[in-house]
Tab-separated table of C-alpha atoms in Angstrom:
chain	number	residue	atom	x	y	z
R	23	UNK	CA	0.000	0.000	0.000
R	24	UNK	CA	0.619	3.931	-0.621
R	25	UNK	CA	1.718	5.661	2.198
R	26	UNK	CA	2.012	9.183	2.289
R	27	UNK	CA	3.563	10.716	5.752
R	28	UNK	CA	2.742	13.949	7.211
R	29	UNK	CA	5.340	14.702	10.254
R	30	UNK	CA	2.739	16.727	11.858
R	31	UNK	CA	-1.103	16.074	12.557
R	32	UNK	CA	-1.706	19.363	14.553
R	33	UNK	CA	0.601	22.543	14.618
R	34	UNK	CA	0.177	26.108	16.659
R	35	UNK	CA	2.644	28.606	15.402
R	36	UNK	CA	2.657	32.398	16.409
R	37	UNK	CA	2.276	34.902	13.521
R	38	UNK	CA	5.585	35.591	12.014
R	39	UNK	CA	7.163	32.772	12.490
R	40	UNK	CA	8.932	30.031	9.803
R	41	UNK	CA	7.061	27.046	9.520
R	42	UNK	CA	7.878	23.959	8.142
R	43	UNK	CA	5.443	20.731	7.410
R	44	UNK	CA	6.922	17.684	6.131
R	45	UNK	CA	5.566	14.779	3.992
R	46	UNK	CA	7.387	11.996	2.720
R	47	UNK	CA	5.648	8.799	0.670
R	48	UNK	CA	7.241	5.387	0.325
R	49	UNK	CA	6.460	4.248	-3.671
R	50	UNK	CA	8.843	6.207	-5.493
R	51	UNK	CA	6.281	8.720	-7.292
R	52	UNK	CA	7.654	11.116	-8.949
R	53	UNK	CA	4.789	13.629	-8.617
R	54	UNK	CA	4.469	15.342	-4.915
R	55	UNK	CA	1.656	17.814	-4.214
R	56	UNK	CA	0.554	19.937	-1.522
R	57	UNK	CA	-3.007	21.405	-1.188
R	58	UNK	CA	-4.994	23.333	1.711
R	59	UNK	CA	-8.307	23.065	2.178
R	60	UNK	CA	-10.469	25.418	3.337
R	61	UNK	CA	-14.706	24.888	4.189
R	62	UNK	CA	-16.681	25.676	1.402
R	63	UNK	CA	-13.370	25.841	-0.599
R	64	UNK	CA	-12.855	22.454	-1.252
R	65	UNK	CA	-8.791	21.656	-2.030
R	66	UNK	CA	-6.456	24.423	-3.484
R	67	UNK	CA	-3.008	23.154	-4.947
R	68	UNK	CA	-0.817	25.457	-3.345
R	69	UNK	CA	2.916	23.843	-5.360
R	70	UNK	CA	3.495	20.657	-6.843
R	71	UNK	CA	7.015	19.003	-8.083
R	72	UNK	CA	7.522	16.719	-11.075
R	73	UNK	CA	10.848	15.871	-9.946
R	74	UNK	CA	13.638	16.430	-7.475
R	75	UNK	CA	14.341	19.857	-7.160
R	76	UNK	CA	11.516	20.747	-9.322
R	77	UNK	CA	8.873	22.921	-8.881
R	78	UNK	CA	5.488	24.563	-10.407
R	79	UNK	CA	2.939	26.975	-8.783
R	80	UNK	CA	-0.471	26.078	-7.967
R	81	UNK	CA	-3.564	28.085	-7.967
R	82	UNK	CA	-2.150	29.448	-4.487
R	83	UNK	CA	1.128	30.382	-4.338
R	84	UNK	CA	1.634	33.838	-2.306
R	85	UNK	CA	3.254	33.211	1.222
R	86	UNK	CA	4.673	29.484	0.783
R	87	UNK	CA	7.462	27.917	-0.691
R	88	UNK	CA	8.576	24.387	-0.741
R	89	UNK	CA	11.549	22.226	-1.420
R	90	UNK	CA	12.068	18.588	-3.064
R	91	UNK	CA	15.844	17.636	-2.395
R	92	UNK	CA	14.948	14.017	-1.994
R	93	UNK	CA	12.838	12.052	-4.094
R	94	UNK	CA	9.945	10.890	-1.628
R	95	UNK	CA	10.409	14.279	0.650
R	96	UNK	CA	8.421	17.266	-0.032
R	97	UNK	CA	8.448	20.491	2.494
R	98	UNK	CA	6.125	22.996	2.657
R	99	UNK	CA	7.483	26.321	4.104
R	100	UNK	CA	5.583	28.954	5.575
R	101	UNK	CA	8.459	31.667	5.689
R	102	UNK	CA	6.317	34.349	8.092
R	103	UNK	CA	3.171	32.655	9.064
R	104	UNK	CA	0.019	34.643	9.197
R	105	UNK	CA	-3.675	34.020	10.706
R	106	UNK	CA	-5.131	33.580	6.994
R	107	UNK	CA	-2.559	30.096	6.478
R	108	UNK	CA	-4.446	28.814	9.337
R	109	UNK	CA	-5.581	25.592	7.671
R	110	UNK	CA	-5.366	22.462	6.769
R	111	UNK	CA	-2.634	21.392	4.576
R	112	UNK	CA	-2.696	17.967	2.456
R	113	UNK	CA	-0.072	16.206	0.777
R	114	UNK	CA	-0.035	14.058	-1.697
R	115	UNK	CA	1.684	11.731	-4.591
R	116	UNK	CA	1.270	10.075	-7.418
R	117	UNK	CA	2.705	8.843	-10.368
R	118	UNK	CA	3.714	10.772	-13.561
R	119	UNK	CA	0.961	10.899	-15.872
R	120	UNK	CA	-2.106	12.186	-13.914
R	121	UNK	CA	-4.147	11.200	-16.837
R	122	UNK	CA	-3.976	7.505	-15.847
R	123	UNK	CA	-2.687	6.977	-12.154
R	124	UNK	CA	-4.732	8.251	-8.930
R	125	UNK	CA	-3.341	10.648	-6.280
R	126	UNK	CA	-2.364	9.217	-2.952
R	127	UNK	CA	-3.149	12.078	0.227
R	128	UNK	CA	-1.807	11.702	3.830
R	129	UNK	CA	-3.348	12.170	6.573
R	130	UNK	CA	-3.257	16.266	6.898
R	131	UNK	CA	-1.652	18.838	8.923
R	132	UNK	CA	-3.662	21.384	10.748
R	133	UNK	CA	-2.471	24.118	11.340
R	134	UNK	CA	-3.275	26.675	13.608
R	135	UNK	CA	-1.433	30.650	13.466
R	136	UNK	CA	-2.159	32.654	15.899
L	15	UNK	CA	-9.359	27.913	-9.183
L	16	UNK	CA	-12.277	25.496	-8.717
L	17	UNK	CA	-13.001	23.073	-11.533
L	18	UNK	CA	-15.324	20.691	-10.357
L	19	UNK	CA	-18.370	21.817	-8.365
L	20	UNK	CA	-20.495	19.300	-6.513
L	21	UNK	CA	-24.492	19.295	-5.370
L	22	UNK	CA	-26.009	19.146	-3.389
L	23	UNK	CA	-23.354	20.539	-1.053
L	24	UNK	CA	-24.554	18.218	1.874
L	25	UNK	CA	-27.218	15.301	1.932
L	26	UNK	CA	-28.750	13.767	4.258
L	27	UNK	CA	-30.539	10.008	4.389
L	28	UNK	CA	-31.892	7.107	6.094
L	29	UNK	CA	-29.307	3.650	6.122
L	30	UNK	CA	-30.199	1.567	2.770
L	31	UNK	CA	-31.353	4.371	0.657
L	32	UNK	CA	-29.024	5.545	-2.344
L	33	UNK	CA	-27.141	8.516	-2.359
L	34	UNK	CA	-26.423	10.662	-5.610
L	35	UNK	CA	-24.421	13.451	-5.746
L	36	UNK	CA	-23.533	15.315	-8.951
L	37	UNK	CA	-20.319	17.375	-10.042
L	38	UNK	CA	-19.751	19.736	-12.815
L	39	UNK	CA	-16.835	21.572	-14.274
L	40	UNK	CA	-15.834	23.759	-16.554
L	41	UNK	CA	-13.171	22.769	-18.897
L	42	UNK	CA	-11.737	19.649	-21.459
L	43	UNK	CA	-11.047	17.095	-18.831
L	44	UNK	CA	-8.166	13.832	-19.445
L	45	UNK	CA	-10.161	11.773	-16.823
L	46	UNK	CA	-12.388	12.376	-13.843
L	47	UNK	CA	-12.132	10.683	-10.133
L	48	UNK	CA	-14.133	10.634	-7.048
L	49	UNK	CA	-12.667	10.817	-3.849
L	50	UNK	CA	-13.856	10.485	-0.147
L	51	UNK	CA	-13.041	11.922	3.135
L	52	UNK	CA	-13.789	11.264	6.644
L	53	UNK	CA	-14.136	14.166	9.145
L	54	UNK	CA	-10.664	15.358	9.668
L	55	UNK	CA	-8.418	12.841	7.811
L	56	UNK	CA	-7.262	12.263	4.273
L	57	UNK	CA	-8.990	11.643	0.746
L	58	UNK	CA	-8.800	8.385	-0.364
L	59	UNK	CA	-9.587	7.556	-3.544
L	60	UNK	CA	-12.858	5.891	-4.774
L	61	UNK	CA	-13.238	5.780	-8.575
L	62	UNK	CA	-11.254	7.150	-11.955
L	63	UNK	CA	-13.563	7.789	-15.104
L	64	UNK	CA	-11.841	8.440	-18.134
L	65	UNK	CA	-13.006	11.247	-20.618
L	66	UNK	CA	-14.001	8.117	-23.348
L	67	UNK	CA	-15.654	6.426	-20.627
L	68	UNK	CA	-19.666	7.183	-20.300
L	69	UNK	CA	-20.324	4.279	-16.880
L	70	UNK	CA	-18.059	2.722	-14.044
L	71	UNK	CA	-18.743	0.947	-11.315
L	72	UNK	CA	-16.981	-0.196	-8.139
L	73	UNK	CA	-18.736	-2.396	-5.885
L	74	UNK	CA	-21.944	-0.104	-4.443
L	75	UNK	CA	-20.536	2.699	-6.423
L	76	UNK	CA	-21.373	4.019	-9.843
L	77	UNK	CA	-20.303	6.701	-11.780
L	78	UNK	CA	-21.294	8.397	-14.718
L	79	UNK	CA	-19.548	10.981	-17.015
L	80	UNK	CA	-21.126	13.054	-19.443
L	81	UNK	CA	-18.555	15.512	-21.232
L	82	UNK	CA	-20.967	17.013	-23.472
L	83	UNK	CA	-22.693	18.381	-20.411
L	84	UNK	CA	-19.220	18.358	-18.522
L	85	UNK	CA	-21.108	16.532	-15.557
L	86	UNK	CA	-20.649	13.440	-13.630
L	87	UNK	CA	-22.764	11.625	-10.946
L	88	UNK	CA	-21.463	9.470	-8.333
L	89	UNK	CA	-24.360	6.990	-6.809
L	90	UNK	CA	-23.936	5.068	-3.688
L	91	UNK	CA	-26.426	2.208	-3.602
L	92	UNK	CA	-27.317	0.666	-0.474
L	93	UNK	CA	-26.009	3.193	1.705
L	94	UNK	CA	-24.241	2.339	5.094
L	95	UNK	CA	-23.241	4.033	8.502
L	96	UNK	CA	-19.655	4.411	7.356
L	97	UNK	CA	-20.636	6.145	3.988
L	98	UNK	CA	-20.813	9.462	5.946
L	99	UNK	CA	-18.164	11.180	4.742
L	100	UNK	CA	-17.458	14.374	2.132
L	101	UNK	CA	-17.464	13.442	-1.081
L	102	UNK	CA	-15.144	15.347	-4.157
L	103	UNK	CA	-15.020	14.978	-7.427
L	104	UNK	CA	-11.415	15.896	-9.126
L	105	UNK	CA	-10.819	16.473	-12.649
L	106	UNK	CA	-7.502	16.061	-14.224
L	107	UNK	CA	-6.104	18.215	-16.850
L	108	UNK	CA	-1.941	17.565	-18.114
L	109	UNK	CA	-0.292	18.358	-14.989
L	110	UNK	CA	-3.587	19.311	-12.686
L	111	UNK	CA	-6.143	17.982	-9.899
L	112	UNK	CA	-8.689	20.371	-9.181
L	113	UNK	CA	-10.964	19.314	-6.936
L	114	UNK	CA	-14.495	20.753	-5.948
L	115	UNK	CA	-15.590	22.116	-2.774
L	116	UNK	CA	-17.469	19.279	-2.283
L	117	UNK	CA	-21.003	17.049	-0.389
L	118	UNK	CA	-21.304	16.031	2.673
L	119	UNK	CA	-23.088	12.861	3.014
L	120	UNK	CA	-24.829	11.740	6.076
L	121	UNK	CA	-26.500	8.684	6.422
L	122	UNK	CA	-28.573	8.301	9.222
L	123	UNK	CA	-28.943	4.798	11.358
């Protein structure tokens, strides 16, 4: 089986401050996502990597970066957290070719800025 | 930006009756999949359609696609306890999953 790994189920971070959250999955896909949802939003792709050390912007963007040194590692940074990233944050993975393969999601991160 | 929207946005009903829930979008679609969530975790995923495709089923699911109406419906016959849960529908374009904002499905004991 798939598993995708979130390091963190809940955060609270103070506004302003760097914030990391972690994922990691264990079947070598090459894609790596990572989405917040919102209520009554639904899922927003915030960055997704085709590769190591690749990158593309999602539909949101502004106030997060990320990093893919490692193949199955993907890091979602939060360089001066602020009340509106409070949220929860999804990971996920998946093959290449999103035409035929399905999308694997951990577990989620919620995170909390105050 | 949303693709897929779902409705009803929640639903409510009684153990053993179906459950339908429909999802539109806006755009040329490569495939379309339904996905489920339970309060506070992860989506898992249910079903792929692909655009050529017009029925699927999966056990007590069935899903249609329609891409001259760019719709789908996902029905859940025989509805149990543990199908309360949201309910997305994600469309996939190249390099994109955009996902709905979702129906929450209750099903009452």
């Amino acid at each position: 089986d798939v598993k995708v790994t979130q390091s963190s189920r809940y955060l609270v971070k103070r506004t302003g401050e760097k914030v990391f959250l972690e994922c990691v999955q264990d079947m070598d896909h090459e894609n790596m996502f990572w989405y917040r949802q919102d209520p009554g939003l639904g899922l927003r792709l915030i960055y997704f990597s085709y590769d190591v050390k690749m990158k593309e912007k999602g539909d949101i963007p502004e106030g997060y970066s990320v990093s893919r040194e490692k193949k199955e590692r993907f890091s979602l940074i939060l360089e001066s957290a602020s009340t509106n990233q409070t949220s929860m944050y999804l990971c996920a993975s998946s093959l290449r070719g999103l035409t035929r393969n399905t999308i694997y999601f951990g577990e989620g991160s919620w995170l909390t800025v105050v | 930006s949303q693709q897929g929207e779902e409705d009803p946005q929640a639903l409510s009903i009684q153990e053993g009756e179906n459950a339908t829930m429909n999802c539109s979008y806006k755009t040329s679609i490569n495939n379309l999949q339904w996905y489920r969530q339970n309060s506070g975790r992860g989506l898992v995923h249910l079903i792929l359609i692909r655009s050529n495709e017009r029925e699927k089923h999966s056990g007590r699911l069935r899903v249609t696609l329609d891409t001259s109406k760019k719709s789908s419906s996902l029905l859940i016959t025989a509805s149990r306890a543990a199908d309360t849960a949201s309910y997305f529908c994600a469309t996939t374009n190249d390099y994109k999953l955009s996902f709905g904002a979702g129906t929450t499905v209750t099903v009452r004991a």
